[in-house]
Coordinates of C-alpha atoms in Angstrom, one line a residue:
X1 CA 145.3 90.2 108.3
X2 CA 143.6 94.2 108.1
X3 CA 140.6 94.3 110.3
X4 CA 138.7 97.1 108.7
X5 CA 137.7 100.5 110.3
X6 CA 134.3 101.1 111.0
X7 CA 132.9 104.4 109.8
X8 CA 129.9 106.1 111.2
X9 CA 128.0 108.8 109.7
X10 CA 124.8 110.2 111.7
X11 CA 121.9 112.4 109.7
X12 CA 119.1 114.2 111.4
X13 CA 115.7 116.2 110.4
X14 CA 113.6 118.0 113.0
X15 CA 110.0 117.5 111.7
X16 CA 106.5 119.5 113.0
X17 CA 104.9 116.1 112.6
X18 CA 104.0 113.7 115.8
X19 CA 106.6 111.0 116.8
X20 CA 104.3 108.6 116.0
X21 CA 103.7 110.0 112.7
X22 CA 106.9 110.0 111.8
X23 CA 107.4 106.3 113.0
X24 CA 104.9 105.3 111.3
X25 CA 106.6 106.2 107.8
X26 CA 110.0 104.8 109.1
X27 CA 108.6 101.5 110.2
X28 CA 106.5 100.8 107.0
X29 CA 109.7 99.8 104.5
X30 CA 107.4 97.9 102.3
X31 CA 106.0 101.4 101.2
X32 CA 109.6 103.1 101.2
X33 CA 109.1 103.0 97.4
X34 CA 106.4 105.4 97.3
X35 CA 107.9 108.0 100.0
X36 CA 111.9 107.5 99.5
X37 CA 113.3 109.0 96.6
X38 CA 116.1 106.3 96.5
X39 CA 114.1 103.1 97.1
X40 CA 112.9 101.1 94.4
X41 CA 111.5 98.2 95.3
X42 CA 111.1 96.7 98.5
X43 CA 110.1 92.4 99.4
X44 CA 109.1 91.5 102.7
X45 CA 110.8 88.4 103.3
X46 CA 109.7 87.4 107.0
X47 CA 108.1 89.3 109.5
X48 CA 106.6 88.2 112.9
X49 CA 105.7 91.6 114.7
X50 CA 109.2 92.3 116.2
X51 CA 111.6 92.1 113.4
X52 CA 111.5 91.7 109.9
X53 CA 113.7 90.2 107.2
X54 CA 113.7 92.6 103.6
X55 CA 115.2 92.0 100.2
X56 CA 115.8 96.1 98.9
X57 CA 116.6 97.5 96.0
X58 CA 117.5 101.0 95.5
X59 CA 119.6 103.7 93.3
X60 CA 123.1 104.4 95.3
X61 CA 125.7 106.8 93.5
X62 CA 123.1 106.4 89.9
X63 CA 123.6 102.5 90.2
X64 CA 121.1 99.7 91.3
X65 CA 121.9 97.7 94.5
X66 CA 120.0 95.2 96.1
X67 CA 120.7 93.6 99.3
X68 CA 119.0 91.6 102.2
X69 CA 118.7 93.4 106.2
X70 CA 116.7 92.3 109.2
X71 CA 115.2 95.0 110.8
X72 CA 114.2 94.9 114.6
X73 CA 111.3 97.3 115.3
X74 CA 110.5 98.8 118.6
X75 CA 107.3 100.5 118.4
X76 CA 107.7 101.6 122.4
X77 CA 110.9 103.3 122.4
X78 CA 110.0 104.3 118.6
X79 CA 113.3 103.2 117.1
X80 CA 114.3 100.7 114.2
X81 CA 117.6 98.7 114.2
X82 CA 118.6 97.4 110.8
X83 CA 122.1 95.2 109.7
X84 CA 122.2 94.4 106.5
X85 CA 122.8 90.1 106.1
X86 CA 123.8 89.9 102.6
X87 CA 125.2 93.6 101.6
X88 CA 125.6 94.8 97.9
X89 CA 129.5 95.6 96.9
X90 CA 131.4 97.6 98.0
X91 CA 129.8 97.5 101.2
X92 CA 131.3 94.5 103.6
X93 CA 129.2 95.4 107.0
X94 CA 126.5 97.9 107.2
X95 CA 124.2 98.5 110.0
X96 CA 122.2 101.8 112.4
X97 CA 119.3 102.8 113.8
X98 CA 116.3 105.2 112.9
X99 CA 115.8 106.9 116.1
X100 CA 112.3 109.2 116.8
X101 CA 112.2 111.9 119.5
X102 CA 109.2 113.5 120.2
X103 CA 109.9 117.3 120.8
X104 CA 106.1 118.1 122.2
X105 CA 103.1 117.4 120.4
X106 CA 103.3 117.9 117.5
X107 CA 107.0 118.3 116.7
X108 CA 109.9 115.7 116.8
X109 CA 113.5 114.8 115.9
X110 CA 114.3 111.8 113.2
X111 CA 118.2 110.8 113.3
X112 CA 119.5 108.2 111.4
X113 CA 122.9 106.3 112.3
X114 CA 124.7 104.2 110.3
X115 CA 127.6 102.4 110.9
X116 CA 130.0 100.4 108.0
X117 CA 133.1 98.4 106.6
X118 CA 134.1 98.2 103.3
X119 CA 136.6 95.5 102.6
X120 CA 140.9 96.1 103.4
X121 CA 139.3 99.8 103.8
X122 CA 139.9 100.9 100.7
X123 CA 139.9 104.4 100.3
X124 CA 138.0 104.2 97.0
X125 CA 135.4 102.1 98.5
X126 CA 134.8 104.3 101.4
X127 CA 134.2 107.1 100.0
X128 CA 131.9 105.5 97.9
X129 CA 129.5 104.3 100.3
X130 CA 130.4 107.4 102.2
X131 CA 128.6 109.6 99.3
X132 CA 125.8 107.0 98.8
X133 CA 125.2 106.9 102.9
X134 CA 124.9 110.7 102.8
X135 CA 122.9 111.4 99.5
X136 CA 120.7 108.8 100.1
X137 CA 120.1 109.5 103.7
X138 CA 119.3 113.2 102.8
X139 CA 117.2 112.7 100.2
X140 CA 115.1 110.0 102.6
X141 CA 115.1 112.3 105.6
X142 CA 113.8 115.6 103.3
X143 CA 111.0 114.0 101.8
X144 CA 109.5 112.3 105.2
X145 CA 109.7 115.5 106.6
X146 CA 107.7 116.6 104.0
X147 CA 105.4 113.7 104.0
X148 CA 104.7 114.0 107.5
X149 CA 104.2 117.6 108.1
X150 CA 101.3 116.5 105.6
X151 CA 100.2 113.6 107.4
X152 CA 96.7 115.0 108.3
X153 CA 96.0 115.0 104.1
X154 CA 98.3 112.3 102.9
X155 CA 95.1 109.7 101.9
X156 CA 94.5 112.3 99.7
X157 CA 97.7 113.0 98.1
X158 CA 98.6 109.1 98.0
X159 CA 96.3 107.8 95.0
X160 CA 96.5 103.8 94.4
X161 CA 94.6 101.8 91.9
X162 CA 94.4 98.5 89.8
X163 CA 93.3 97.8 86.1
X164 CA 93.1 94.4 85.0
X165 CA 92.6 92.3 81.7
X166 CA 91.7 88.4 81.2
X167 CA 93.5 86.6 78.8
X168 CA 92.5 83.5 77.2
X169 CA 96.3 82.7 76.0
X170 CA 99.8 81.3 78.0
X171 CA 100.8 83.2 80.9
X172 CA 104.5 83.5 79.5
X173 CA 103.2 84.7 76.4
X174 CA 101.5 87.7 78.5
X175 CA 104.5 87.9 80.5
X176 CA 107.1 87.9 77.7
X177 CA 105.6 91.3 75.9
X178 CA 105.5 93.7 79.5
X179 CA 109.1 92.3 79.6
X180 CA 110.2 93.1 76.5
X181 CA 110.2 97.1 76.6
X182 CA 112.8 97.1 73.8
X183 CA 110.2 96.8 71.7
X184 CA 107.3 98.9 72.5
X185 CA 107.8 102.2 70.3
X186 CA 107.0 99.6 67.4
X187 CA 104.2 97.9 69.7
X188 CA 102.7 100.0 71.7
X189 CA 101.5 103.0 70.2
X190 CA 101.6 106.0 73.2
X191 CA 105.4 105.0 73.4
X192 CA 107.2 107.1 71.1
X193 CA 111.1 106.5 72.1
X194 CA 112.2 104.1 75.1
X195 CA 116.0 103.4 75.9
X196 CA 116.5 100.6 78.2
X197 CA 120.0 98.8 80.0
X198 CA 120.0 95.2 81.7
X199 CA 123.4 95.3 83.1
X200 CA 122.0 92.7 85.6
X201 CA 119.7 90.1 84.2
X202 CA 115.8 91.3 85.7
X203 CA 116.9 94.7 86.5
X204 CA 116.3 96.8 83.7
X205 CA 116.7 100.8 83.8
X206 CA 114.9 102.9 80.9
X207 CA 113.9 106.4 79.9
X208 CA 110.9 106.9 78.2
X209 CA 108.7 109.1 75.9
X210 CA 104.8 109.1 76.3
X211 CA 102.4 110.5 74.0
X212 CA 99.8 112.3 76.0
X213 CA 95.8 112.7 74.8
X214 CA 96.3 116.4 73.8
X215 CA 99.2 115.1 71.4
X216 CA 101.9 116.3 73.6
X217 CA 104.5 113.7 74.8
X218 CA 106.4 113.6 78.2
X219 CA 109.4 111.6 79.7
X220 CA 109.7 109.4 82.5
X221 CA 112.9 107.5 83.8
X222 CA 112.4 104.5 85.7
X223 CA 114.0 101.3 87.2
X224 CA 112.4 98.0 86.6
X225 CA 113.0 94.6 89.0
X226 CA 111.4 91.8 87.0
X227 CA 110.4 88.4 88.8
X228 CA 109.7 86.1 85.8
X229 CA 108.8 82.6 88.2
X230 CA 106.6 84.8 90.1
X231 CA 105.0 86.6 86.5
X232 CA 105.5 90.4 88.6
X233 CA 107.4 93.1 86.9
X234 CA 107.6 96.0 89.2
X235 CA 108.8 99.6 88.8
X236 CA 109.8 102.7 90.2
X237 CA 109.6 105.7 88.0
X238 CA 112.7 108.1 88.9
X239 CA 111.9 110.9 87.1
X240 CA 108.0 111.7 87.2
X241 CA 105.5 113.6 85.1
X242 CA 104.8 117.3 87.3
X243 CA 102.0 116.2 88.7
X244 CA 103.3 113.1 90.5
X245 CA 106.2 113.7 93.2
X246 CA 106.4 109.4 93.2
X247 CA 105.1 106.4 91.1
X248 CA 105.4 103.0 91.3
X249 CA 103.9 100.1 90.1
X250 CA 103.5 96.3 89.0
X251 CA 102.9 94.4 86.2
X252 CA 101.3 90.9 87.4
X253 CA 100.4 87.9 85.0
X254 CA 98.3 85.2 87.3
X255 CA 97.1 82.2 85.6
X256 CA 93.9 79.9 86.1
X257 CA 91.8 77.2 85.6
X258 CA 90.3 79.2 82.7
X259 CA 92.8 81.6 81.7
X260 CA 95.1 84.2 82.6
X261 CA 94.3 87.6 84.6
X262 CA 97.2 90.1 83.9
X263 CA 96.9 93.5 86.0
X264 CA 98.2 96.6 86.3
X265 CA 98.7 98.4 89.5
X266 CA 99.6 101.8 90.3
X267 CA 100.2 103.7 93.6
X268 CA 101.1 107.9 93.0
X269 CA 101.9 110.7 95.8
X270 CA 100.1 113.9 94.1
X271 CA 102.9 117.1 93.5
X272 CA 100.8 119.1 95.4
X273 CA 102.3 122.1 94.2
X274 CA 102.0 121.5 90.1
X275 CA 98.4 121.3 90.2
X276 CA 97.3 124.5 89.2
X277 CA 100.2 124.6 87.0
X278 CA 99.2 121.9 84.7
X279 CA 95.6 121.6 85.4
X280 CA 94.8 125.7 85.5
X281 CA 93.7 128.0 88.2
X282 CA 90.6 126.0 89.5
X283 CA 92.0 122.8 89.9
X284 CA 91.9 120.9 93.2
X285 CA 93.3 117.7 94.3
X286 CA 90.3 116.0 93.9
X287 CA 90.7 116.7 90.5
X288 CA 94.4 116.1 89.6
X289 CA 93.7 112.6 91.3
X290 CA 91.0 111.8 88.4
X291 CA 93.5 113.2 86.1
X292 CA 96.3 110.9 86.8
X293 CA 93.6 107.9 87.8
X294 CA 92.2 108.3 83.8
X295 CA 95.9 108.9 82.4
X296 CA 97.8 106.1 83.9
X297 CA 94.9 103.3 83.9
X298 CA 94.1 104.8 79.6
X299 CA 97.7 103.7 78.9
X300 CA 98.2 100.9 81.6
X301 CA 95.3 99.6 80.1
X302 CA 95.9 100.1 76.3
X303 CA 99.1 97.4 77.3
X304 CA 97.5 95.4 79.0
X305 CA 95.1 94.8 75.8
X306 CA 98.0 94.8 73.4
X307 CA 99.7 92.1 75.5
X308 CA 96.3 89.6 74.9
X309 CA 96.0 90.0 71.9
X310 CA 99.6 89.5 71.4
X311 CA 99.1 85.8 73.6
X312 CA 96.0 85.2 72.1
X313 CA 96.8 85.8 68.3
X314 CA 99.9 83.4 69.2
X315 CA 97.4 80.6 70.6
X316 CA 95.3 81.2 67.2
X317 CA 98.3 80.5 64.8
X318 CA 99.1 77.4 66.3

């Protein structure tokens, strides 16, 4: 019987952040979504101040993976060890460490190890996880650095925010229209194109063209996880609008005694750099966050209220 190799790989950022800082952002996963690039989605599973169990899902090599880790976080030594329980193919054994060094004051060293099998070592398969390992881990490392040499104005660049409908119709009614995005060019009018594959049932990747309020139209690209026993659809946008360097979200369907409460929710990390560009020479952030706050909840909202009238015009036929 093969016993396979184990291949390590090691990345490292310096960062003119504090350790802590920078800890801070590495110990968070749940908002990994919102600050890695490759992260989609993100469930806490269990957590009981020491370690913590995650369900992940995230964009390796232009495919969706999902798999399950424990992480062990140690706040003192500022270091996070992860092994993943149930990896995602080709991956057989996957583990490492995010290690912080503080460098002075206000400076510090990030390195991330991993360390990984793949199954009778294929050479295929390693290189594989090999190029997803290293993209991945670059792309995470690059835009924490970035994030935390801003960490004195990130509460203003992070923008989150909730719009919310009630719904005197079923919940699955509600449900089924936000799942359905094949057919919202014909029902939902700022949606002029939208492409969409479900290779895996629940996971649904899509490109898609908004109409904007000055008649103009832009395109996103986004990944969607749906949770249809739980009524939460939530998202990751890929490619973003200029003025938002992240966006994700969630579609949730709750019902009640009464009715149903369906809600949209929105979190966005401002491009910083775009906002005079779109917005003109006196724009500020304070602005472009009122910007994208009216934008996304206008259209958020607009399908929210097409989704009860679609469950409510249902509950008046029959």
């Amino acid at each position: 019987m093969a016993v396979e190799r184990v291949h390590r790989t090691t990345h490292e950022v310096t960062v003119a952040a504090p350790a802590g800082v920078v800890y801070g952002l590495i110990s968070d996963a749940v908002r990994w979504p919102l600050f890695f690039p490759p992260n989609v989605h993100v469930e806490q599973l269990e957590f009981d101040g020491d370690s913590e169990r995650l369900r992940m899902w995230a964009v390796a090599n232009d495919e969706v993976r999902s798999w399950t880790s424990r992480r062990l976080l140690d706040p003192g030594r500022r270091r996070v060890e992860f092994r993943q329980e149930l990896p995602a193919r080709p991956v057989q054994s996957m583990g490492g460490t995010w290690i912080v060094d503080a460098l002075g004051a206000d400076r510090s060293r990030l390195t991330l190890l991993h360390e990984f099998t793949v199954a009778d070592d294929d050479a295929d398969d390693v290189a594989w996880v090999r190029r997803a390992t290293d993209t991945n881990s670059r792309a995470e490392l690059d835009n924490l650095r970035r994030l935390a040499e801003r960490w004195g104005r990130l509460d203003e660049l992070v923008l989150s925010f909730e719009d919310s409908v009630r719904v005197n119709g079923p919940a699955e009614l509600v449900y089924d229209f936000l799942y359905r995005i094949g057919d919202w060019p014909e029902l939902v009018p700022h949606v002029s194109r939208l492409d969409f594959t479900e290779d895996e049932p629940g996971v649904q990747v899509m490109s898609m063209d908004t109409r904007t309020a000055d008649g103009g139209t832009h395109t996103t690209e986004s990944v969607r996880v749906c949770f249809p026993h739980a009524g939460r659809i939530v998202y990751k946008q890929t490619a973003t609008p200029l003025l938002m360097s992240a966006h994700t979200g969630e579609w949730s369907v709750v019902p009640d005694e009464t009715g149903v409460t369906v809600s949209s929710q929105h979190s966005v990390v401002l491009r910083e750099e775009n906002i005079t560009r779109v917005l003109g020479e006196d724009a500020d952030v304070a602005r472009a966050r009122r910007y994208v706050r009216e934008a996304l909840g206008r259209n958020s909202t607009a399908t929210l209220e097409l989704a009860k009238r679609h469950a409510e015009s249902a509950v008046t036929v029959l």
